[in-house]
XYZ file of C-alpha atoms in Angstrom:
763
model
C 0.199 0.212 0.095
C 1.373 3.527 -0.777
C 2.806 5.370 2.545
C 0.436 6.932 4.544
C 0.833 10.686 5.315
C 0.717 12.582 8.562
C -1.573 15.677 9.168
C -2.547 18.488 11.448
C -5.322 20.216 12.060
C -4.772 23.441 10.334
C -3.530 24.931 7.055
C -3.424 27.624 5.336
C -4.983 28.552 1.466
C -1.370 29.363 -0.925
C -0.584 33.106 -2.087
C -1.009 33.050 -5.974
C 2.524 33.659 -6.928
C 1.889 36.646 -9.327
C 0.768 40.369 -8.896
C 1.839 44.071 -10.476
C 2.088 45.658 -7.038
C 4.194 48.260 -8.406
C 1.686 50.558 -9.733
C -0.673 50.013 -6.361
C 2.258 51.242 -4.649
C 2.630 54.143 -6.665
C -1.019 55.284 -5.588
C -1.147 54.686 -2.487
C 1.954 57.053 -2.048
C 2.050 60.460 -1.164
C 1.468 61.793 -4.674
C -1.383 60.327 -5.715
C -3.505 62.794 -3.156
C -1.720 65.696 -3.347
C 1.215 65.358 -0.480
C 3.819 66.839 -2.562
C 5.723 69.007 -0.572
C 6.562 69.754 2.706
C 3.986 72.912 3.546
C 1.115 70.262 3.025
C 2.088 67.336 5.515
C 2.909 67.942 9.305
C 6.474 67.642 10.605
C 7.622 63.645 10.727
C 10.582 63.662 11.503
C 14.002 65.662 11.903
C 15.423 62.859 8.893
C 13.752 63.669 5.899
C 15.977 60.875 4.290
C 12.727 58.798 3.189
C 10.977 57.668 -0.060
C 7.847 59.045 -0.372
C 6.127 55.938 0.115
C 7.471 56.023 3.418
C 6.918 59.799 4.640
C 3.107 58.355 3.262
C 3.246 55.703 5.720
C 4.634 58.098 8.379
C 2.319 60.557 7.421
C -0.891 58.322 8.567
C 0.618 57.196 11.205
C 0.712 60.366 12.610
C -2.718 60.924 11.394
C -3.530 57.720 13.380
C -1.740 59.087 16.570
C -3.682 62.424 16.086
C -6.926 60.759 15.843
C -6.823 58.660 18.609
C -5.558 61.776 20.789
C -8.291 63.510 20.004
C -10.888 61.171 20.761
C -8.946 61.178 23.815
C -9.226 64.919 24.856
C -12.990 64.632 23.724
C -13.866 61.543 26.281
C -11.993 63.511 29.643
C -13.971 66.305 28.336
C -17.462 67.632 29.076
C -20.328 67.656 27.029
C -20.374 69.627 24.025
C -22.106 72.773 23.524
C -25.340 72.668 22.152
C -24.559 75.381 19.378
C -22.435 73.434 17.904
C -23.829 71.028 15.641
C -21.545 68.629 14.780
C -20.855 68.128 18.694
C -24.399 68.265 20.280
C -26.149 65.106 21.856
C -28.445 64.693 19.031
C -25.667 64.422 16.231
C -22.566 62.659 18.242
C -23.771 59.231 17.706
C -23.607 59.925 13.854
C -20.311 59.885 13.516
C -16.824 59.721 14.645
C -16.178 62.710 16.249
C -12.055 62.748 15.893
C -12.812 62.646 12.143
C -13.951 66.204 11.844
C -11.228 69.275 11.698
C -11.732 71.689 15.150
C -14.068 74.465 14.522
C -13.378 77.885 13.878
C -15.516 80.857 15.745
C -16.051 83.259 17.946
C -14.510 83.371 21.688
C -17.249 83.519 24.183
C -16.210 85.261 27.686
C -16.364 82.147 29.916
C -18.047 82.824 33.509
C -16.967 82.337 36.672
C -14.436 78.678 37.122
C -16.301 76.279 39.903
C -14.326 74.733 42.723
C -13.356 71.607 39.913
C -11.713 74.120 37.202
C -9.531 75.385 39.315
C -7.654 72.106 39.568
C -7.705 72.052 35.827
C -3.910 73.566 34.716
C -4.837 76.502 32.723
C -4.041 74.785 29.044
C -7.351 73.166 30.010
C -9.511 75.813 31.395
C -8.784 77.664 28.230
C -10.013 75.377 25.821
C -13.205 74.628 27.759
C -14.219 78.156 28.742
C -17.676 79.601 28.476
C -19.652 76.231 27.668
C -21.520 76.693 31.019
C -22.706 80.208 28.897
C -23.762 78.123 26.175
C -20.975 78.818 24.685
C -17.725 77.246 22.357
C -14.732 76.232 23.277
C -12.247 77.524 20.576
C -10.478 80.975 20.346
C -10.464 83.195 16.910
C -6.308 82.735 16.285
C -6.830 77.895 16.883
C -6.498 77.732 13.062
C -3.088 79.942 13.307
C -1.799 78.515 16.659
C -2.675 74.787 15.078
C -0.828 75.634 11.653
C 2.605 76.964 13.575
C 2.254 73.883 15.076
C 2.293 71.811 12.309
C -1.107 70.598 12.424
C -3.736 72.706 9.712
C -6.972 71.838 9.740
C -7.118 71.190 6.382
C -4.481 68.373 5.749
C -6.398 67.009 8.873
C -9.692 66.753 7.336
C -7.564 65.471 4.230
C -5.596 62.482 6.582
C -8.863 61.548 8.004
C -10.442 61.268 4.661
C -7.523 59.058 3.333
C -6.781 57.294 6.515
C -11.212 56.465 6.244
C -10.947 55.494 2.689
C -8.394 53.589 3.087
C -9.732 51.708 6.344
C -11.216 48.660 4.055
C -14.247 49.128 5.931
C -18.004 47.976 4.446
C -19.136 51.563 3.466
C -15.673 53.521 3.702
C -16.344 55.189 0.727
C -19.466 56.944 1.346
C -18.831 57.793 4.682
C -15.604 59.641 3.569
C -17.706 61.628 1.385
C -20.467 61.908 3.577
C -18.440 63.717 6.067
C -16.250 65.418 3.181
C -19.844 66.937 2.130
C -21.237 67.632 5.586
C -17.892 69.868 6.520
C -18.918 71.920 2.980
C -22.076 72.452 4.595
C -20.619 73.563 7.850
C -18.234 75.721 6.244
C -21.363 77.029 4.611
C -23.197 77.797 7.378
C -20.407 79.749 9.405
C -19.670 76.844 11.579
C -15.989 75.967 10.303
C -13.383 78.272 8.510
C -11.903 75.549 6.300
C -13.346 74.405 3.350
C -12.415 70.792 1.504
C -10.026 71.134 -1.017
C -8.980 69.070 -3.975
C -6.907 66.934 -2.525
C -10.639 65.993 -0.500
C -11.834 65.517 -2.633
C -9.432 63.197 -4.615
C -9.108 60.686 -1.230
C -12.830 60.541 -1.306
C -12.432 59.555 -5.698
C -9.602 57.442 -4.459
C -11.765 55.620 -1.535
C -14.210 54.452 -4.552
C -11.495 53.381 -6.693
C -10.382 51.024 -4.395
C -13.991 49.391 -4.037
C -14.451 49.617 -7.493
C -14.339 46.279 -9.374
C -16.197 43.968 -12.383
C -19.232 43.153 -9.574
C -19.385 47.248 -8.503
C -19.156 49.909 -10.795
C -21.173 52.080 -9.113
C -17.747 53.222 -7.424
C -16.343 53.855 -10.630
C -19.474 55.687 -11.180
C -19.653 57.513 -7.837
C -15.704 59.059 -8.647
C -16.652 59.770 -11.615
C -19.928 62.281 -10.045
C -16.959 63.634 -7.482
C -15.811 64.440 -10.849
C -17.734 66.262 -11.984
C -18.912 67.925 -8.898
C -15.387 69.185 -8.969
C -15.788 70.854 -12.412
C -18.372 72.114 -11.935
C -17.496 74.413 -8.404
C -14.970 75.318 -10.561
C -16.431 76.829 -13.083
C -19.175 78.374 -11.001
C -16.235 79.963 -8.904
C -14.849 81.601 -12.001
C -18.837 82.706 -13.356
C -18.210 84.795 -9.789
C -14.523 86.363 -10.840
C -12.526 83.985 -8.698
C -9.768 81.613 -10.249
C -11.831 78.076 -9.648
C -8.813 77.337 -8.044
C -9.545 75.652 -4.788
C -10.780 72.657 -5.660
C -9.985 72.685 -9.670
C -9.465 68.546 -10.141
C -6.037 68.159 -11.146
C -3.894 65.572 -12.623
C -4.612 62.891 -9.992
C -8.142 63.264 -10.019
C -7.941 61.948 -13.413
C -5.557 59.049 -12.909
C -7.865 58.453 -9.951
C -11.549 58.637 -11.440
C -9.298 56.064 -14.537
C -7.655 53.763 -12.098
C -11.321 53.563 -10.435
C -12.643 52.822 -14.424
C -10.044 49.976 -14.404
C -10.622 48.605 -11.603
C -14.412 47.774 -12.941
C -13.502 46.373 -15.986
C -14.084 49.327 -17.886
C -10.583 49.543 -20.061
C -12.744 51.279 -22.985
C -14.092 53.995 -20.971
C -10.560 54.093 -19.369
C -8.861 54.933 -22.722
C -11.419 57.597 -24.162
C -10.859 59.267 -20.889
C -7.000 59.169 -21.763
C -7.401 60.558 -25.010
C -10.386 63.758 -24.226
C -7.606 64.583 -21.652
C -5.237 65.032 -25.218
C -7.172 66.384 -27.232
C -8.034 69.014 -25.018
C -4.805 69.259 -23.200
C -2.499 69.639 -26.256
C -5.017 71.761 -28.303
C -4.130 74.381 -25.499
C -0.248 73.921 -25.592
C 1.675 75.785 -23.195
C -1.081 77.443 -21.577
C -1.978 74.836 -19.754
C 1.479 75.044 -18.060
C 0.594 78.937 -17.763
C -2.264 78.073 -15.924
C -0.684 75.823 -13.348
C -0.006 72.745 -14.939
C -1.169 69.099 -14.755
C -0.460 68.918 -11.010
C -1.857 73.019 -10.481
C -4.900 72.701 -12.206
C -6.396 71.453 -15.555
C -6.923 73.812 -18.207
C -10.283 75.844 -18.060
C -12.659 74.467 -21.085
C -15.219 76.760 -21.709
C -16.782 76.414 -24.869
C -17.022 72.657 -23.648
C -17.490 73.446 -19.945
C -15.279 71.148 -18.988
C -11.549 70.926 -16.941
C -8.767 68.548 -18.332
C -5.247 67.410 -17.898
C -2.632 67.053 -19.473
C -1.460 63.079 -19.679
C 1.140 61.820 -17.243
C 3.386 58.862 -16.671
C 0.960 58.095 -14.200
C -2.407 58.445 -16.392
C -1.200 56.107 -19.122
C 0.193 53.393 -16.865
C -3.291 53.785 -15.661
C -4.930 52.483 -18.714
C -2.457 50.294 -19.291
C -2.969 48.523 -16.665
C -6.648 48.681 -16.751
C -6.354 46.271 -20.263
C -3.863 44.727 -18.387
C -6.938 43.035 -15.988
C -8.978 41.963 -18.798
C -5.720 40.235 -20.893
C -5.108 42.064 -23.361
C -1.921 42.556 -24.090
C -2.500 43.907 -27.601
C -4.122 47.106 -26.530
C -1.881 47.717 -23.655
C 1.348 47.252 -25.753
C -0.511 50.274 -28.310
C -1.023 51.812 -24.992
C 2.840 51.067 -24.453
C 4.116 52.566 -27.317
C 1.590 55.582 -27.815
C 3.151 56.727 -24.476
C 6.905 56.370 -25.567
C 6.220 58.281 -28.514
C 4.246 60.872 -27.490
C 7.199 61.900 -25.057
C 9.376 62.274 -27.545
C 6.960 64.894 -29.262
C 6.634 66.493 -26.024
C 9.870 66.364 -24.728
C 8.791 66.595 -21.167
C 10.580 63.963 -19.222
C 9.482 64.571 -16.070
C 5.606 64.124 -16.399
C 5.884 62.058 -19.613
C 7.873 58.598 -19.790
C 7.663 55.075 -19.594
C 8.713 53.346 -16.600
C 10.164 50.092 -15.581
C 6.443 49.623 -14.524
C 4.805 50.449 -17.827
C 6.567 47.540 -19.184
C 6.005 45.451 -16.397
C 2.897 46.360 -16.204
C 2.558 44.742 -20.605
C 4.202 41.682 -19.834
C 1.727 40.938 -16.787
C -1.044 41.234 -19.287
C 0.781 38.332 -21.861
C 1.768 36.674 -18.466
C -1.863 36.039 -18.294
C -2.554 35.754 -22.077
C -4.107 32.805 -23.348
C -2.786 33.660 -27.119
C -0.137 31.034 -28.570
C 1.999 33.491 -29.078
C 2.216 35.900 -25.879
C 4.935 34.024 -24.635
C 7.126 34.724 -27.552
C 5.692 38.607 -27.595
C 6.709 39.163 -23.856
C 10.148 38.076 -24.263
C 10.988 40.215 -27.402
C 9.138 43.456 -25.092
C 11.954 42.208 -21.885
C 14.405 42.276 -24.687
C 13.212 45.539 -25.926
C 13.789 46.883 -22.480
C 17.022 45.619 -22.131
C 18.437 47.266 -25.266
C 17.236 50.608 -24.169
C 18.237 49.784 -20.562
C 21.773 49.815 -22.209
C 21.087 52.390 -24.609
C 20.821 54.590 -21.255
C 17.845 54.773 -20.441
C 17.975 54.331 -16.489
C 13.759 54.185 -16.337
C 13.643 51.134 -18.097
C 16.210 48.772 -16.141
C 14.041 45.079 -16.174
C 13.938 43.900 -13.319
C 12.795 40.378 -11.388
C 9.033 41.387 -11.948
C 10.262 41.625 -15.073
C 11.985 38.453 -15.570
C 9.180 36.506 -13.897
C 6.823 37.505 -15.515
C 8.022 36.527 -18.929
C 8.385 33.227 -16.867
C 4.912 32.903 -16.008
C 3.975 33.927 -19.516
C 6.037 30.811 -20.636
C 4.625 28.313 -17.626
C 1.320 29.405 -19.151
C 2.241 28.611 -22.713
C 1.159 25.161 -24.607
C 4.404 25.592 -26.763
C 6.603 22.685 -26.569
C 9.701 24.244 -26.053
C 8.258 26.661 -22.875
C 9.439 24.803 -20.080
C 12.993 25.052 -21.456
C 12.709 28.911 -22.166
C 11.417 29.389 -18.645
C 14.832 27.399 -17.090
C 16.868 29.448 -19.220
C 15.281 32.523 -18.059
C 15.871 31.251 -14.871
C 19.352 30.732 -15.640
C 19.979 34.135 -16.946
C 18.248 36.103 -13.756
C 20.895 33.907 -11.485
C 24.374 34.798 -13.489
C 22.815 38.639 -13.700
C 22.919 38.244 -10.386
C 26.011 36.087 -9.561
C 27.443 39.024 -12.101
C 26.228 42.304 -9.042
C 22.843 42.922 -10.802
C 20.971 43.290 -7.834
C 17.860 43.579 -9.628
C 17.162 40.540 -10.916
C 17.768 38.564 -8.078
C 15.472 35.850 -8.028
C 13.066 34.813 -5.392
C 9.823 32.615 -4.851
C 8.226 33.469 -7.278
C 10.579 33.303 -9.818
C 11.396 29.434 -9.084
C 7.312 28.531 -8.573
C 7.033 29.762 -12.393
C 9.600 27.575 -13.494
C 8.031 24.733 -11.624
C 4.862 25.492 -13.177
C 6.244 25.467 -16.884
C 7.765 22.059 -15.369
C 4.813 20.750 -14.195
C 2.917 21.454 -16.756
C 5.007 20.363 -19.910
C 4.208 16.799 -18.480
C 7.648 16.087 -20.107
C 10.353 13.225 -18.916
C 12.237 14.513 -16.438
C 9.895 17.184 -15.618
C 9.124 16.076 -12.032
C 12.913 14.951 -11.141
C 13.673 18.786 -12.315
C 11.587 20.993 -10.365
C 12.849 18.418 -7.009
C 15.880 20.171 -8.289
C 15.193 23.354 -8.275
C 12.910 23.043 -4.785
C 16.060 21.466 -3.243
C 18.306 24.587 -4.687
C 15.866 26.855 -3.685
C 16.419 25.304 0.105
C 20.452 26.040 -0.286
C 19.585 29.799 -1.348
C 17.849 30.156 1.724
C 19.672 28.379 3.945
C 23.019 30.854 2.449
C 21.152 33.900 3.242
C 18.763 34.412 0.382
C 15.420 35.211 2.744
C 13.312 35.734 -0.449
C 14.186 32.329 -2.054
C 12.264 30.045 1.157
C 9.826 27.709 -0.419
C 5.941 28.697 0.399
C 2.879 26.490 0.428
C 2.271 27.369 -3.679
C 6.162 26.002 -5.155
C 5.653 22.697 -2.732
C 2.237 21.777 -3.943
C 3.328 22.817 -8.245
C 5.559 20.234 -7.330
C 3.820 17.727 -6.007
C 1.714 18.946 -9.062
C 4.628 17.910 -11.802
C 4.882 14.240 -9.841
C 0.951 14.323 -10.800
C 1.580 14.991 -14.221
C 4.089 12.061 -14.446
C 2.550 9.510 -14.542
C 5.045 7.101 -13.069
C 5.196 4.974 -10.225
C 7.010 6.420 -8.140
C 4.910 9.838 -8.623
C 2.772 8.719 -5.019
C 5.225 7.687 -2.681
C 6.839 11.188 -3.887
C 3.584 12.924 -3.393
C 3.004 11.504 0.086
C 7.106 12.317 0.693
C 6.601 15.888 -0.165
C 3.686 16.703 1.806
C 4.558 14.939 4.867
C 8.335 17.382 4.947
C 5.735 20.052 4.674
C 3.693 19.329 7.600
C 7.121 18.077 9.564
C 8.083 21.686 8.467
C 4.811 23.129 9.691
C 5.211 21.730 13.517
C 8.563 23.101 13.415
C 7.083 26.306 13.035
C 7.376 27.336 9.209
C 3.242 28.512 8.498
C 3.941 29.269 5.068
C 4.521 25.137 4.493
C 0.485 24.294 5.347
C -0.808 22.021 3.402
C -4.184 23.429 1.413
C -6.758 22.083 -0.945
C -5.082 22.390 -3.850
C -1.955 20.544 -2.064
C -3.891 17.187 -0.791
C -5.836 17.385 -4.419
C -2.644 17.110 -5.943
C -1.561 14.471 -3.691
C -4.938 12.525 -4.093
C -3.977 12.932 -7.809
C -0.547 11.847 -8.240
C -1.671 8.788 -6.052
C -4.811 8.210 -8.583
C -2.285 7.681 -11.745
C 0.695 6.196 -10.295
C -1.695 3.071 -10.233
C -0.752 1.547 -7.374
C -1.302 -1.144 -5.496
C -4.063 0.057 -2.824
C -3.703 3.732 -4.226
C -7.152 4.576 -4.388
C -7.938 3.954 -0.691
C -5.464 6.084 0.252
C -6.526 8.702 -1.909
C -10.122 8.651 -0.435
C -8.681 8.545 3.345
C -6.641 12.001 2.636
C -10.490 13.144 1.744
C -12.073 12.170 4.950
C -9.184 13.227 6.515
C -9.662 16.506 4.675
C -13.298 16.080 6.358
C -12.400 15.567 9.567
C -10.243 18.348 9.277
C -12.785 21.451 8.479
C -15.093 19.727 10.647
C -13.012 20.963 13.156
C -12.457 24.400 12.072
C -9.362 23.948 9.232
C -11.346 26.178 6.441
C -8.158 26.214 4.685
C -8.482 22.312 3.639
C -12.235 22.202 2.686
C -13.060 19.859 0.065
C -14.420 20.991 -3.042
C -15.312 19.241 -6.043
C -12.297 19.051 -7.226
C -11.288 16.641 -5.086
C -13.781 14.476 -4.936
C -12.968 14.543 -8.736
C -9.472 13.445 -8.157
C -10.669 10.344 -5.977
C -13.738 8.854 -8.321
C -10.401 9.132 -10.918
C -8.426 7.684 -8.481
C -10.827 4.248 -8.242
C -11.224 4.812 -12.441
C -7.409 4.200 -12.592
C -7.067 1.702 -10.222
C -7.736 -2.674 -10.162
C -10.135 -2.848 -7.131
C -12.677 -4.868 -8.601
C -16.041 -3.023 -6.697
C -14.436 0.589 -7.647
C -17.773 1.545 -9.833
C -19.722 1.269 -6.410
C -17.044 3.607 -4.836
C -16.837 6.074 -7.482
C -21.108 5.758 -7.478
C -21.279 6.362 -3.268
C -18.955 9.545 -3.539
C -21.019 10.784 -6.289
C -24.179 10.528 -4.095
C -22.798 12.131 -1.548
C -21.455 14.778 -3.279
C -25.800 15.207 -4.306
C -26.484 15.017 -1.018
C -24.224 17.488 0.595
C -24.835 19.997 -1.786
C -28.938 19.076 -1.583
C -28.434 20.063 1.921
C -26.130 24.047 0.677
C -22.375 22.728 0.572
C -22.267 24.011 -2.351
C -18.684 23.448 -2.942
C -19.069 19.839 -3.384
C -21.560 19.986 -6.203
C -20.876 17.441 -9.000
C -19.755 18.924 -12.614
C -19.901 17.196 -15.784
C -16.390 16.020 -14.987
C -17.676 14.649 -11.563
C -20.630 12.332 -13.471
C -17.358 11.628 -16.358
C -14.863 10.198 -14.548
C -17.726 7.882 -12.649
C -18.831 6.647 -16.461
C -14.649 5.925 -17.021
C -14.634 4.088 -13.389
C -17.598 1.714 -15.136
C -16.236 1.720 -18.418
C -12.939 -0.111 -16.763
C -14.441 -1.812 -14.599
C -13.853 -5.835 -14.805
C -14.998 -9.210 -12.688
C -17.679 -11.876 -13.180
C -20.821 -11.326 -14.547
C -22.385 -10.090 -11.594
C -19.909 -7.233 -10.834
C -20.311 -6.281 -15.130
C -23.658 -6.167 -14.742
C -23.785 -3.656 -11.290
C -21.120 -1.625 -13.330
C -23.494 -1.200 -16.074
C -26.607 -0.108 -13.620
C -24.803 2.817 -11.761
C -22.915 3.939 -15.670
C -27.241 3.524 -16.798
C -28.098 5.167 -13.320
C -24.722 7.723 -13.602
C -26.090 9.005 -16.728
C -29.446 9.457 -15.803
C -28.784 11.504 -13.413
C -26.746 14.012 -15.635
C -29.828 14.050 -18.177
C -31.762 14.974 -15.718
C -29.015 17.886 -13.838
C -30.427 21.842 -14.797
C -27.335 23.560 -14.189
C -24.869 24.796 -16.717
C -22.150 22.900 -16.355
C -23.589 19.771 -16.863
C -24.380 19.081 -20.211
C -24.040 15.942 -21.469
C -20.309 16.114 -23.871
C -18.374 13.881 -26.619
C -16.395 12.423 -23.451
C -19.444 11.561 -21.853
C -20.876 9.627 -24.917
C -17.272 8.021 -25.554
C -17.115 6.976 -22.046
C -20.259 5.174 -21.797
C -20.020 3.780 -24.924
C -16.979 2.187 -24.446
C -18.770 0.674 -21.207
C -21.870 -0.873 -23.843
C -18.778 -2.846 -24.738
C -17.107 -3.564 -21.951
C -19.919 -4.879 -20.444
C -22.860 -5.605 -21.835
C -22.886 -8.796 -24.023
C -22.933 -8.449 -27.995
C -26.422 -9.521 -29.158
C -29.712 -7.436 -29.657
C -30.042 -5.917 -26.291
C -26.340 -4.286 -26.882
C -27.296 -3.223 -29.938
C -30.861 -1.865 -28.913
C -28.822 0.276 -26.267
C -26.646 1.200 -28.340
C -29.393 2.808 -30.865
C -30.800 5.109 -28.004
C -27.349 6.399 -27.237
C -26.472 7.172 -30.452
C -30.196 8.975 -30.701
C -29.428 10.669 -27.390
C -26.114 11.818 -28.668
C -26.921 13.405 -32.592
C -29.441 15.130 -30.701
C -27.150 16.941 -28.351
C -24.644 17.692 -31.182
C -21.672 16.245 -29.736
C -20.861 13.790 -32.009
C -17.257 13.343 -33.403
C -14.360 11.627 -33.947
C -13.316 9.649 -30.369
C -17.980 8.973 -29.892
C -17.649 7.568 -33.234
C -14.584 5.104 -33.256
C -16.284 4.132 -30.145
C -20.304 3.024 -31.738
C -17.805 1.685 -34.261
C -16.212 -0.761 -31.906
C -19.114 -0.985 -30.364
C -21.513 -1.904 -32.624
C -21.228 -4.532 -35.675
C -20.781 -2.771 -39.560
C -24.698 -3.593 -40.172
C -25.811 -1.902 -37.569
C -23.591 0.973 -37.555
C -24.628 1.398 -41.198
C -27.985 1.387 -40.047
C -27.843 4.005 -37.063
C -26.261 6.379 -40.208
C -29.134 5.922 -42.759
C -31.488 5.393 -40.258
C -31.689 8.582 -39.429
C -31.326 10.572 -42.671
C -27.287 10.634 -43.049
C -25.494 8.838 -45.769
C -23.931 5.919 -45.621
C -20.446 6.875 -48.057
C -17.210 5.832 -45.917
C -13.708 4.788 -46.542
C -11.797 1.596 -44.493
C -8.796 2.491 -42.322
C -6.477 -0.260 -40.735
C -8.673 0.049 -37.412
C -9.581 -3.038 -36.371
C -13.208 -3.498 -34.712
C -15.385 -6.379 -34.195
C -15.358 -7.370 -37.810
C -11.862 -7.020 -38.601
C -11.076 -4.062 -40.471
C -13.554 -1.048 -38.998
C -14.978 1.799 -41.707
C -13.895 5.074 -41.114
C -17.140 7.612 -40.961
C -16.777 10.263 -42.964
C -17.708 13.260 -40.699
C -17.924 16.439 -42.866
C -20.660 13.939 -44.701
C -22.510 14.098 -41.662
C -25.754 16.657 -41.024
C -23.648 19.610 -39.154
C -27.067 19.291 -36.349
C -25.143 16.402 -35.337
C -21.603 17.770 -34.088
C -22.765 21.438 -33.921
C -21.418 21.067 -30.059
C -18.490 19.162 -30.152
C -16.979 21.155 -28.563
C -18.405 21.103 -25.675
């Protein structure tokens, strides 16, 4: 029997090995929300030798500290003034008071301090004066004092809006907008001297952009609505004789809307907005820069009643990312080339230039693209980056993300040389790193992508190469390369390589690897916790090894997963794919009553799914796997009869299923005709069953060469000819060298058959 597997109580899902995060970091940085100068941020530290990203994180930390201090001060003070609608008792529960900046109102003379007030310091008494007389607590020069201390109320407001939008809480974006509008209303009523500015609106727009998705396009529309409101306020202010500078949309505003459109799966709308920006601003020429430039305020088009800004690098990168997320690498690369051409025309490298992020986003698009030449085009783009870098363009220097993206593109490719190309790129990265190029140092993602390429190739020796790479990662990690540490995704990919190798020792090696993972978890390495995909790969490796007892060991693993899940380990939840792998293991085993075991597993799936467990709802693969088990059954007449009855019941259950994913396919009929041939004695009963199945097959339009071959192997030549002619098809045939019941079997020309018989063969 196959070796046993040790188990632990808690496992964890794998981390997807690839994602382009650099652009997202750019948007989370200080530049996006307008904190581009030290005057716009509160003083953070005496040292300024840190990156903009770190500066922004420090600013957010200061915001958290300030918010906590404000909350503490509020809790220690007495009741709020009834004349302040923002802090009155009727409104106190409606929002967090610490999110509101201090109001600027007139000073009111305080009453005489009682005994309680005499115990307080002068500063505490001044902070609470005027409450007993119905006044409010702040002096007229509070804003000046706050600014002197580096706490401008408008910056406090903007940081609070930004922090709320990024909190990840449900409804955070709408709450941020509500706070924005309340401050505007209080300013209009005279309670607050400050009013939201461009940065305030950008923060709320960014909150909507972060929540936008393909299933939540309303957030993108909300961001568009806010941009329209900014334009209206700008134009209204100009009509009244102002300059419209307070809330004038800038490049960040437009970039945020493009990001929202991209996140919501609307790349066409994102590119359309980009082109509108180009058309409006390029026509304006140098007038745009005289009016403030892309970051100081947009170009005002009074004729169209709109405000536009010159597209910059982030604008194009956001639009490229929108197409990349849809897997449209051609449109993404087209925008990249347009960006490079426009950069030369504008001669403004500070605002618009293709950088490493631009290229990496296109490479990511090719990595998730399923076109045949995607990997080759990705590698061509990588070589173009290298050429530009060697010619002196430091901004497009390829890094580890660039190389890993191309490796991932090869790992997804179906070309026979894909695994070799991925391995060569990894070796190239190692050579560059050893030569002193730190930026291309291979990491865990790089190695895992190559292992995936080897696993998917299924070529001879691919599993052994994957295991060698895993051992190499361990060696690099022990040598101090912390970014080469193997994780659950890496181990699972190696196990998958063994499963696809179909070697006799695949099951043993898979069990050895999962036991190694469990031992690592017991030693404290939480990143090695096996998950559902890990167990599914081990089960597949056991089933395909075809060793004695492999199917029973596979079902034992399934039971262990169910037990761990019942005890609270949500990371090893049994799924349809796991059940299918166990059923397939029985289909390939030598177990005599395997049809019954497979059928019982299918019934369990149906029962649990009917009770609400959608994770184990059977699909067409589940039914086909049971049919495969029946077709491979052997034994005495009783066993064969039982297996055929199970096949018939499975076919009926599949036919009655109303799920779209459970439609009968060519594989279904091919397996059922094979079951007829192996389990039913030749004669009139077999011919009758075959005729009925043939009628179902052509009615479904899934007759293909594989099904036709099984029909010819199951029925006599005369029966096949009768099946064709009785259903209105030509009996024209050409003899082939295949052998069936009567020796030479005619090969049917499918092109001469009615198109309705073959119209759904792609299913």
